[in-house]
Amino acid sequence: MATFSSSLARFSVISQPSSNSQYILFNVAPRTGTPNFRNGSARFRCSAGQTGFFTKLGRLIKEKAKSDVEKVFSGFSKTRNNLAVIDELLLYWNLADTDRVLDELEEALLVSDFGPRITIKIVENLREDIFSGKLKSGNEIKEALKRNVLELLTSKGSKTELQLGFRKPAVIMIVGVNGGGKTTSLGKLAYRLKNEGAKILMAAGDTFRAAASDQLEIWAERTGCEIVVAESQKAKASSVLSQAVKKGKELGFDIVLCDTSGRLHTNYSLMEELISCKKSVAKVIPGAPNEVLLVLDGTTGLNMLPQAREFNDVVGVTGLILTKLDGSARGGCVVSVVDELGIPVKFVGVGEGVEDLQPFDADAFVNAIFM
């Protein structure tokens, strides 16, 4: 077995590279105290010929989301505090005060980044129902408000589960701008998927940022996943990803998680590189990637919309990961981005912990932001 420099001492090679190879596949031993999900702790095991694996995996993740409602509730505390004024407004509501109450409700929604178009739509729906006699109390108005928000989320972004197809390995490509939490989200996603029994291979496709591979290697170590990294610093991201998918196919992995370089949505040449990455993966497995997940920083609020539109135009985004929402009072942007783009939110980041990337559940979200 080949040995490497001391900085890579914790890795052992499970696929010996040839003398002219540009890529190394590492089997990363988890740190002491990190759960090793291969030793029987996973609630669901996979085997190469198992039918419906991804369907069962999606169901398990969804079930876990429902049991983790408390994390979502606490993660949206700042947005909930912003919207608490609505309860005060509706507590002593009477028909004569309707216009004033709705004006203040509108302001509360705008402050929480629901966006002008959605806010006006919600408020006008409530106004119509109040004056037609359908809503006769503050409690009824509150419930109607929650129903309106839930309908906006479910009518355009209903496919919140990962759509991984039926052929292994499934390929998930993670994209986004610099500093949005892309690599961290990939690591947390790997943790969640492996915890449910999936065999995960990471691909260090961020070849621009010097520390990106090191960061992903740390996540591979924390989660006990394998990782493919480029041996040469000049390697193209598309080549790294295609090699990783080939290894995933050869060695029987269930899911390949592909990291990519962070880039501004206004940088045309870097956005074009994403197209090359997507095409290179599709050459190995027709139809891949199964998911293209765009990571958006929740603290930017509605400013994330131009980013999402551009990424979607270039690579066809299939789902969103909204990060840092626990540090923001702008949780209404979740509703805005779904309504504006029709792209489902698949995960939300509600904390710093490894388990704090939560599968998005529309009911839990609505109950978390409205007390």
Tab-separated table of N, CA and C in Angstrom, residues 115-259:
chain	number	residue	atom	x	y	z
A	115	GLY	N	-41.620	39.408	0.258
A	115	GLY	CA	-41.622	39.996	-1.080
A	115	GLY	C	-42.929	40.717	-1.367
A	116	PRO	N	-42.874	41.821	-2.142
A	116	PRO	CA	-44.066	42.639	-2.394
A	116	PRO	C	-45.204	41.875	-3.072
A	117	ARG	N	-44.875	41.101	-4.092
A	117	ARG	CA	-45.927	40.444	-4.868
A	117	ARG	C	-46.689	39.419	-4.015
A	118	ILE	N	-45.953	38.609	-3.290
A	118	ILE	CA	-46.576	37.587	-2.452
A	118	ILE	C	-47.349	38.233	-1.311
A	119	THR	N	-46.753	39.248	-0.700
A	119	THR	CA	-47.406	39.924	0.418
A	119	THR	C	-48.752	40.512	0.003
A	120	ILE	N	-48.758	41.211	-1.124
A	120	ILE	CA	-50.009	41.820	-1.607
A	120	ILE	C	-51.047	40.740	-1.911
A	121	LYS	N	-50.589	39.645	-2.497
A	121	LYS	CA	-51.497	38.547	-2.821
A	121	LYS	C	-52.139	37.971	-1.558
A	122	ILE	N	-51.338	37.749	-0.527
A	122	ILE	CA	-51.851	37.193	0.724
A	122	ILE	C	-52.831	38.159	1.385
A	123	VAL	N	-52.421	39.416	1.481
A	123	VAL	CA	-53.249	40.416	2.161
A	123	VAL	C	-54.586	40.614	1.446
A	124	GLU	N	-54.550	40.666	0.125
A	124	GLU	CA	-55.800	40.860	-0.622
A	124	GLU	C	-56.724	39.647	-0.515
A	125	ASN	N	-56.146	38.456	-0.458
A	125	ASN	CA	-56.961	37.253	-0.232
A	125	ASN	C	-57.665	37.332	1.122
A	126	LEU	N	-56.927	37.764	2.141
A	126	LEU	CA	-57.509	37.894	3.474
A	126	LEU	C	-58.592	38.971	3.496
A	127	ARG	N	-58.303	40.091	2.847
A	127	ARG	CA	-59.272	41.197	2.819
A	127	ARG	C	-60.602	40.743	2.196
A	128	GLU	N	-60.473	40.021	1.078
A	128	GLU	CA	-61.671	39.539	0.385
A	128	GLU	C	-62.480	38.593	1.264
A	129	ASP	N	-61.785	37.682	1.947
A	129	ASP	CA	-62.482	36.709	2.790
A	129	ASP	C	-63.098	37.360	4.030
A	130	ILE	N	-62.436	38.403	4.534
A	130	ILE	CA	-62.988	39.100	5.709
A	130	ILE	C	-64.280	39.829	5.344
A	131	PHE	N	-64.225	40.601	4.269
A	131	PHE	CA	-65.395	41.417	3.912
A	131	PHE	C	-66.532	40.591	3.296
A	132	SER	N	-66.214	39.361	2.862
A	132	SER	CA	-67.290	38.487	2.372
A	132	SER	C	-67.926	37.685	3.504
A	133	GLY	N	-67.372	37.830	4.698
A	133	GLY	CA	-67.933	37.154	5.852
A	133	GLY	C	-67.383	35.771	6.118
A	134	LYS	N	-66.366	35.331	5.341
A	134	LYS	CA	-65.797	34.000	5.546
A	134	LYS	C	-64.928	33.932	6.806
A	135	LEU	N	-64.301	35.053	7.151
A	135	LEU	CA	-63.429	35.108	8.325
A	135	LEU	C	-64.042	36.076	9.331
A	136	LYS	N	-64.320	35.561	10.530
A	136	LYS	CA	-65.084	36.366	11.487
A	136	LYS	C	-64.368	36.590	12.809
A	137	SER	N	-63.128	36.100	12.902
A	137	SER	CA	-62.379	36.300	14.157
A	137	SER	C	-60.889	36.365	13.854
A	138	GLY	N	-60.136	36.846	14.839
A	138	GLY	CA	-58.692	36.921	14.676
A	138	GLY	C	-58.072	35.560	14.456
A	139	ASN	N	-58.568	34.544	15.162
A	139	ASN	CA	-58.043	33.184	15.006
A	139	ASN	C	-58.279	32.655	13.595
A	140	GLU	N	-59.454	32.944	13.055
A	140	GLU	CA	-59.761	32.493	11.690
A	140	GLU	C	-58.871	33.190	10.666
A	141	ILE	N	-58.579	34.467	10.893
A	141	ILE	CA	-57.680	35.204	9.989
A	141	ILE	C	-56.276	34.606	10.052
A	142	LYS	N	-55.823	34.279	11.278
A	142	LYS	CA	-54.489	33.682	11.453
A	142	LYS	C	-54.396	32.343	10.714
A	143	GLU	N	-55.386	31.507	10.864
A	143	GLU	CA	-55.376	30.206	10.190
A	143	GLU	C	-55.436	30.372	8.670
A	144	ALA	N	-56.199	31.361	8.203
A	144	ALA	CA	-56.270	31.625	6.758
A	144	ALA	C	-54.928	32.111	6.228
A	145	LEU	N	-54.228	32.922	7.027
A	145	LEU	CA	-52.890	33.383	6.654
A	145	LEU	C	-51.950	32.200	6.490
A	146	LYS	N	-51.980	31.262	7.432
A	146	LYS	CA	-51.115	30.084	7.371
A	146	LYS	C	-51.460	29.218	6.156
A	147	ARG	N	-52.768	29.087	5.875
A	147	ARG	CA	-53.183	28.297	4.704
A	147	ARG	C	-52.697	28.927	3.412
A	148	ASN	N	-52.731	30.252	3.332
A	148	ASN	CA	-52.261	30.959	2.135
A	148	ASN	C	-50.776	30.712	1.897
A	149	VAL	N	-49.995	30.798	2.949
A	149	VAL	CA	-48.548	30.582	2.829
A	149	VAL	C	-48.256	29.138	2.456
A	150	LEU	N	-48.967	28.205	3.092
A	150	LEU	CA	-48.760	26.788	2.803
A	150	LEU	C	-49.115	26.476	1.348
A	151	GLU	N	-50.178	27.066	0.861
A	151	GLU	CA	-50.581	26.826	-0.528
A	151	GLU	C	-49.540	27.352	-1.515
A	152	LEU	N	-48.947	28.508	-1.203
A	152	LEU	CA	-47.896	29.055	-2.065
A	152	LEU	C	-46.700	28.101	-2.141
A	153	LEU	N	-46.375	27.484	-1.016
A	153	LEU	CA	-45.226	26.574	-0.958
A	153	LEU	C	-45.501	25.255	-1.671
A	154	THR	N	-46.698	24.731	-1.510
A	154	THR	CA	-46.988	23.393	-2.029
A	154	THR	C	-47.446	23.398	-3.486
A	155	SER	N	-47.994	24.507	-3.953
A	155	SER	CA	-48.498	24.527	-5.331
A	155	SER	C	-47.372	24.551	-6.357
A	156	LYS	N	-46.230	25.175	-6.011
A	156	LYS	CA	-45.128	25.286	-6.966
A	156	LYS	C	-43.885	24.516	-6.564
A	157	GLY	N	-43.780	24.158	-5.305
A	157	GLY	CA	-42.562	23.475	-4.844
A	157	GLY	C	-42.873	22.226	-4.068
A	158	SER	N	-43.711	21.374	-4.637
A	158	SER	CA	-44.188	20.200	-3.901
A	158	SER	C	-43.174	19.060	-3.834
A	159	LYS	N	-42.259	18.973	-4.808
A	159	LYS	CA	-41.323	17.837	-4.855
A	159	LYS	C	-40.097	18.118	-3.982
A	160	THR	N	-40.317	18.115	-2.684
A	160	THR	CA	-39.230	18.450	-1.766
A	160	THR	C	-38.304	17.268	-1.485
A	161	GLU	N	-38.718	16.048	-1.841
A	161	GLU	CA	-37.846	14.888	-1.643
A	161	GLU	C	-36.778	14.856	-2.734
A	162	LEU	N	-35.638	14.273	-2.400
A	162	LEU	CA	-34.593	14.069	-3.414
A	162	LEU	C	-35.107	13.109	-4.478
A	163	GLN	N	-34.926	13.491	-5.742
A	163	GLN	CA	-35.341	12.651	-6.862
A	163	GLN	C	-34.088	11.953	-7.420
A	164	LEU	N	-33.844	10.733	-6.974
A	164	LEU	CA	-32.579	10.059	-7.263
A	164	LEU	C	-32.701	8.941	-8.297
A	165	GLY	N	-33.876	8.784	-8.880
A	165	GLY	CA	-34.019	7.796	-9.940
A	165	GLY	C	-33.982	6.379	-9.405
A	166	PHE	N	-33.568	5.450	-10.279
A	166	PHE	CA	-33.594	4.029	-9.925
A	166	PHE	C	-32.266	3.321	-10.223
A	167	ARG	N	-31.274	4.077	-10.690
A	167	ARG	CA	-30.012	3.451	-11.088
A	167	ARG	C	-28.879	3.994	-10.227
A	168	LYS	N	-28.009	3.093	-9.786
A	168	LYS	CA	-26.869	3.477	-8.962
A	168	LYS	C	-25.609	3.623	-9.817
A	169	PRO	N	-24.765	4.591	-9.448
A	169	PRO	CA	-24.986	5.559	-8.383
A	169	PRO	C	-25.841	6.739	-8.831
A	170	ALA	N	-26.624	7.282	-7.919
A	170	ALA	CA	-27.279	8.562	-8.166
A	170	ALA	C	-26.223	9.654	-7.994
A	171	VAL	N	-26.354	10.708	-8.771
A	171	VAL	CA	-25.362	11.792	-8.741
A	171	VAL	C	-26.057	13.093	-8.333
A	172	ILE	N	-25.511	13.735	-7.305
A	172	ILE	CA	-26.018	15.026	-6.850
A	172	ILE	C	-24.908	16.053	-7.013
A	173	MET	N	-25.184	17.101	-7.762
A	173	MET	CA	-24.213	18.173	-7.980
A	173	MET	C	-24.617	19.380	-7.139
A	174	ILE	N	-23.676	19.908	-6.367
A	174	ILE	CA	-23.928	21.047	-5.489
A	174	ILE	C	-23.300	22.294	-6.104
A	175	VAL	N	-24.107	23.342	-6.310
A	175	VAL	CA	-23.609	24.572	-6.939
A	175	VAL	C	-23.988	25.768	-6.074
A	176	GLY	N	-23.347	26.910	-6.336
A	176	GLY	CA	-23.686	28.120	-5.592
A	176	GLY	C	-22.584	29.156	-5.668
A	177	VAL	N	-22.850	30.325	-5.100
A	177	VAL	CA	-21.867	31.407	-5.088
A	177	VAL	C	-20.893	31.185	-3.939
A	178	ASN	N	-19.817	31.977	-3.932
A	178	ASN	CA	-18.822	31.871	-2.871
A	178	ASN	C	-19.431	32.247	-1.521
A	179	GLY	N	-19.082	31.483	-0.501
A	179	GLY	CA	-19.456	31.845	0.858
A	179	GLY	C	-20.868	31.518	1.265
A	180	GLY	N	-21.596	30.782	0.433
A	180	GLY	CA	-22.983	30.467	0.762
A	180	GLY	C	-23.144	29.257	1.665
A	181	GLY	N	-22.044	28.515	1.877
A	181	GLY	CA	-22.118	27.307	2.708
A	181	GLY	C	-22.247	26.041	1.891
A	182	LYS	N	-21.708	26.084	0.672
A	182	LYS	CA	-21.866	24.985	-0.279
A	182	LYS	C	-21.179	23.700	0.189
A	183	THR	N	-19.888	23.788	0.495
A	183	THR	CA	-19.136	22.594	0.901
A	183	THR	C	-19.632	22.063	2.245
A	184	THR	N	-19.957	22.950	3.158
A	184	THR	CA	-20.501	22.539	4.448
A	184	THR	C	-21.834	21.826	4.272
A	185	SER	N	-22.672	22.353	3.384
A	185	SER	CA	-23.969	21.713	3.122
A	185	SER	C	-23.778	20.324	2.538
A	186	LEU	N	-22.788	20.179	1.642
A	186	LEU	CA	-22.502	18.859	1.069
A	186	LEU	C	-22.096	17.882	2.161
A	187	GLY	N	-21.242	18.339	3.078
A	187	GLY	CA	-20.812	17.468	4.167
A	187	GLY	C	-21.954	17.041	5.060
A	188	LYS	N	-22.842	17.977	5.379
A	188	LYS	CA	-23.990	17.667	6.228
A	188	LYS	C	-24.982	16.754	5.502
A	189	LEU	N	-25.113	16.952	4.200
A	189	LEU	CA	-25.985	16.082	3.411
A	189	LEU	C	-25.421	14.667	3.377
A	190	ALA	N	-24.099	14.553	3.220
A	190	ALA	CA	-23.454	13.240	3.241
A	190	ALA	C	-23.706	12.533	4.572
A	191	TYR	N	-23.600	13.278	5.645
A	191	TYR	CA	-23.855	12.715	6.983
A	191	TYR	C	-25.272	12.164	7.072
A	192	ARG	N	-26.232	12.931	6.609
A	192	ARG	CA	-27.635	12.514	6.702
A	192	ARG	C	-27.901	11.287	5.839
A	193	LEU	N	-27.393	11.293	4.609
A	193	LEU	CA	-27.628	10.173	3.701
A	193	LEU	C	-26.950	8.900	4.205
A	194	LYS	N	-25.726	9.052	4.700
A	194	LYS	CA	-25.022	7.866	5.195
A	194	LYS	C	-25.690	7.314	6.453
A	195	ASN	N	-26.229	8.212	7.246
A	195	ASN	CA	-26.914	7.796	8.464
A	195	ASN	C	-28.132	6.938	8.154
A	196	GLU	N	-28.670	7.088	6.957
A	196	GLU	CA	-29.819	6.288	6.540
A	196	GLU	C	-29.397	5.049	5.744
A	197	GLY	N	-28.093	4.784	5.643
A	197	GLY	CA	-27.630	3.531	5.060
A	197	GLY	C	-27.054	3.619	3.671
A	198	ALA	N	-26.940	4.822	3.096
A	198	ALA	CA	-26.405	4.950	1.741
A	198	ALA	C	-24.878	4.944	1.761
A	199	LYS	N	-24.292	4.361	0.744
A	199	LYS	CA	-22.840	4.349	0.567
A	199	LYS	C	-22.463	5.568	-0.275
A	200	ILE	N	-21.733	6.501	0.326
A	200	ILE	CA	-21.509	7.826	-0.257
A	200	ILE	C	-20.072	7.985	-0.737
A	201	LEU	N	-19.925	8.568	-1.929
A	201	LEU	CA	-18.623	8.979	-2.448
A	201	LEU	C	-18.665	10.484	-2.696
A	202	MET	N	-17.694	11.192	-2.118
A	202	MET	CA	-17.590	12.636	-2.342
A	202	MET	C	-16.614	12.914	-3.477
A	203	ALA	N	-16.885	13.970	-4.243
A	203	ALA	CA	-15.993	14.392	-5.329
A	203	ALA	C	-15.584	15.834	-5.095
A	204	ALA	N	-14.286	16.058	-4.923
A	204	ALA	CA	-13.773	17.401	-4.631
A	204	ALA	C	-13.604	18.181	-5.933
A	205	GLY	N	-14.725	18.681	-6.458
A	205	GLY	CA	-14.715	19.383	-7.733
A	205	GLY	C	-14.444	20.866	-7.635
A	206	ASP	N	-14.227	21.379	-6.417
A	206	ASP	CA	-13.868	22.794	-6.267
A	206	ASP	C	-12.362	22.907	-6.437
A	207	THR	N	-11.927	23.142	-7.669
A	207	THR	CA	-10.492	23.189	-7.979
A	207	THR	C	-9.937	24.603	-7.983
A	208	PHE	N	-10.775	25.598	-7.664
A	208	PHE	CA	-10.312	26.992	-7.650
A	208	PHE	C	-9.830	27.411	-6.274
A	209	ARG	N	-10.595	27.072	-5.257
A	209	ARG	CA	-10.261	27.505	-3.899
A	209	ARG	C	-9.244	26.541	-3.302
A	210	ALA	N	-8.121	27.076	-2.846
A	210	ALA	CA	-7.000	26.253	-2.397
A	210	ALA	C	-7.381	25.302	-1.266
A	211	ALA	N	-8.188	25.780	-0.339
A	211	ALA	CA	-8.505	24.968	0.844
A	211	ALA	C	-9.752	24.113	0.667
A	212	ALA	N	-10.370	24.167	-0.506
A	212	ALA	CA	-11.651	23.476	-0.687
A	212	ALA	C	-11.524	21.968	-0.520
A	213	SER	N	-10.500	21.383	-1.139
A	213	SER	CA	-10.314	19.935	-1.033
A	213	SER	C	-10.030	19.526	0.405
A	214	ASP	N	-9.216	20.335	1.092
A	214	ASP	CA	-8.914	20.040	2.497
A	214	ASP	C	-10.181	20.072	3.336
A	215	GLN	N	-11.031	21.058	3.062
A	215	GLN	CA	-12.286	21.180	3.806
A	215	GLN	C	-13.180	19.969	3.572
A	216	LEU	N	-13.234	19.522	2.332
A	216	LEU	CA	-14.087	18.370	2.016
A	216	LEU	C	-13.491	17.085	2.580
A	217	GLU	N	-12.160	17.002	2.629
A	217	GLU	CA	-11.517	15.843	3.233
A	217	GLU	C	-11.859	15.741	4.718
A	218	ILE	N	-11.932	16.885	5.379
A	218	ILE	CA	-12.312	16.894	6.800
A	218	ILE	C	-13.738	16.384	6.963
A	219	TRP	N	-14.622	16.808	6.056
A	219	TRP	CA	-16.002	16.324	6.108
A	219	TRP	C	-16.073	14.821	5.808
A	220	ALA	N	-15.225	14.362	4.897
A	220	ALA	CA	-15.176	12.926	4.604
A	220	ALA	C	-14.739	12.149	5.837
A	221	GLU	N	-13.786	12.721	6.558
A	221	GLU	CA	-13.307	12.078	7.787
A	221	GLU	C	-14.400	12.059	8.854
A	222	ARG	N	-15.097	13.172	9.000
A	222	ARG	CA	-16.144	13.271	10.029
A	222	ARG	C	-17.289	12.294	9.765
A	223	THR	N	-17.595	12.086	8.494
A	223	THR	CA	-18.748	11.256	8.140
A	223	THR	C	-18.370	9.827	7.780
A	224	GLY	N	-17.063	9.541	7.646
A	224	GLY	CA	-16.628	8.197	7.276
A	224	GLY	C	-16.916	7.864	5.830
A	225	CYS	N	-16.935	8.875	4.965
A	225	CYS	CA	-17.191	8.664	3.536
A	225	CYS	C	-15.885	8.613	2.749
A	226	GLU	N	-15.935	8.021	1.548
A	226	GLU	CA	-14.794	8.059	0.651
A	226	GLU	C	-14.835	9.361	-0.153
A	227	ILE	N	-13.685	9.744	-0.679
A	227	ILE	CA	-13.594	11.004	-1.412
A	227	ILE	C	-12.602	10.877	-2.555
A	228	VAL	N	-12.917	11.467	-3.688
A	228	VAL	CA	-12.000	11.546	-4.830
A	228	VAL	C	-11.491	12.974	-4.925
A	229	VAL	N	-10.161	13.130	-4.907
A	229	VAL	CA	-9.542	14.448	-5.036
A	229	VAL	C	-8.558	14.429	-6.200
A	230	ALA	N	-8.292	15.596	-6.749
A	230	ALA	CA	-7.325	15.708	-7.839
A	230	ALA	C	-5.914	15.732	-7.272
A	231	GLU	N	-5.033	14.931	-7.847
A	231	GLU	CA	-3.646	14.935	-7.401
A	231	GLU	C	-2.933	16.184	-7.903
A	232	SER	N	-3.337	16.653	-9.080
A	232	SER	CA	-2.730	17.843	-9.665
A	232	SER	C	-3.596	19.064	-9.390
A	233	GLN	N	-2.972	20.186	-9.046
A	233	GLN	CA	-3.709	21.413	-8.774
A	233	GLN	C	-4.300	22.014	-10.047
A	234	LYS	N	-3.811	21.564	-11.202
A	234	LYS	CA	-4.290	22.111	-12.470
A	234	LYS	C	-5.419	21.281	-13.078
A	235	ALA	N	-5.873	20.305	-12.358
A	235	ALA	CA	-6.936	19.440	-12.885
A	235	ALA	C	-8.221	20.234	-13.094
A	236	LYS	N	-8.938	19.890	-14.141
A	236	LYS	CA	-10.215	20.539	-14.412
A	236	LYS	C	-11.297	19.918	-13.544
A	237	ALA	N	-12.217	20.775	-13.122
A	237	ALA	CA	-13.308	20.303	-12.275
A	237	ALA	C	-14.124	19.227	-12.980
A	238	SER	N	-14.384	19.405	-14.262
A	238	SER	CA	-15.182	18.429	-15.012
A	238	SER	C	-14.513	17.063	-15.030
A	239	SER	N	-13.182	17.040	-15.090
A	239	SER	CA	-12.444	15.774	-15.086
A	239	SER	C	-12.535	15.088	-13.727
A	240	VAL	N	-12.412	15.875	-12.654
A	240	VAL	CA	-12.510	15.314	-11.307
A	240	VAL	C	-13.876	14.655	-11.110
A	241	LEU	N	-14.928	15.364	-11.529
A	241	LEU	CA	-16.278	14.842	-11.322
A	241	LEU	C	-16.535	13.597	-12.159
A	242	SER	N	-16.069	13.588	-13.407
A	242	SER	CA	-16.286	12.414	-14.253
A	242	SER	C	-15.536	11.200	-13.706
A	243	GLN	N	-14.319	11.428	-13.203
A	243	GLN	CA	-13.555	10.327	-12.612
A	243	GLN	C	-14.246	9.796	-11.353
A	244	ALA	N	-14.793	10.708	-10.572
A	244	ALA	CA	-15.478	10.289	-9.347
A	244	ALA	C	-16.708	9.446	-9.672
A	245	VAL	N	-17.455	9.856	-10.663
A	245	VAL	CA	-18.656	9.111	-11.038
A	245	VAL	C	-18.276	7.737	-11.592
A	246	LYS	N	-17.184	7.677	-12.351
A	246	LYS	CA	-16.696	6.384	-12.846
A	246	LYS	C	-16.350	5.464	-11.685
A	247	LYS	N	-15.634	6.019	-10.690
A	247	LYS	CA	-15.279	5.217	-9.515
A	247	LYS	C	-16.534	4.784	-8.756
A	248	GLY	N	-17.486	5.701	-8.664
A	248	GLY	CA	-18.731	5.372	-7.983
A	248	GLY	C	-19.456	4.221	-8.651
A	249	LYS	N	-19.403	4.217	-9.972
A	249	LYS	CA	-20.048	3.159	-10.751
A	249	LYS	C	-19.300	1.844	-10.602
A	250	GLU	N	-17.979	1.903	-10.679
A	250	GLU	CA	-17.149	0.699	-10.615
A	250	GLU	C	-17.201	0.034	-9.234
A	251	LEU	N	-17.229	0.865	-8.173
A	251	LEU	CA	-17.079	0.339	-6.820
A	251	LEU	C	-18.396	0.202	-6.070
A	252	GLY	N	-19.508	0.400	-6.765
A	252	GLY	CA	-20.815	0.118	-6.178
A	252	GLY	C	-21.313	1.116	-5.152
A	253	PHE	N	-20.962	2.387	-5.323
A	253	PHE	CA	-21.495	3.406	-4.419
A	253	PHE	C	-22.949	3.690	-4.773
A	254	ASP	N	-23.709	4.126	-3.777
A	254	ASP	CA	-25.116	4.464	-3.994
A	254	ASP	C	-25.283	5.891	-4.517
A	255	ILE	N	-24.513	6.813	-3.938
A	255	ILE	CA	-24.661	8.231	-4.279
A	255	ILE	C	-23.286	8.869	-4.388
A	256	VAL	N	-23.095	9.669	-5.430
A	256	VAL	CA	-21.888	10.485	-5.587
A	256	VAL	C	-22.286	11.939	-5.379
A	257	LEU	N	-21.671	12.581	-4.384
A	257	LEU	CA	-21.928	13.992	-4.093
A	257	LEU	C	-20.806	14.829	-4.683
A	258	CYS	N	-21.147	15.680	-5.644
A	258	CYS	CA	-20.147	16.441	-6.399
A	258	CYS	C	-20.089	17.890	-5.933
A	259	ASP	N	-18.981	18.261	-5.336
A	259	ASP	CA	-18.752	19.661	-4.975
A	259	ASP	C	-18.273	20.409	-6.212
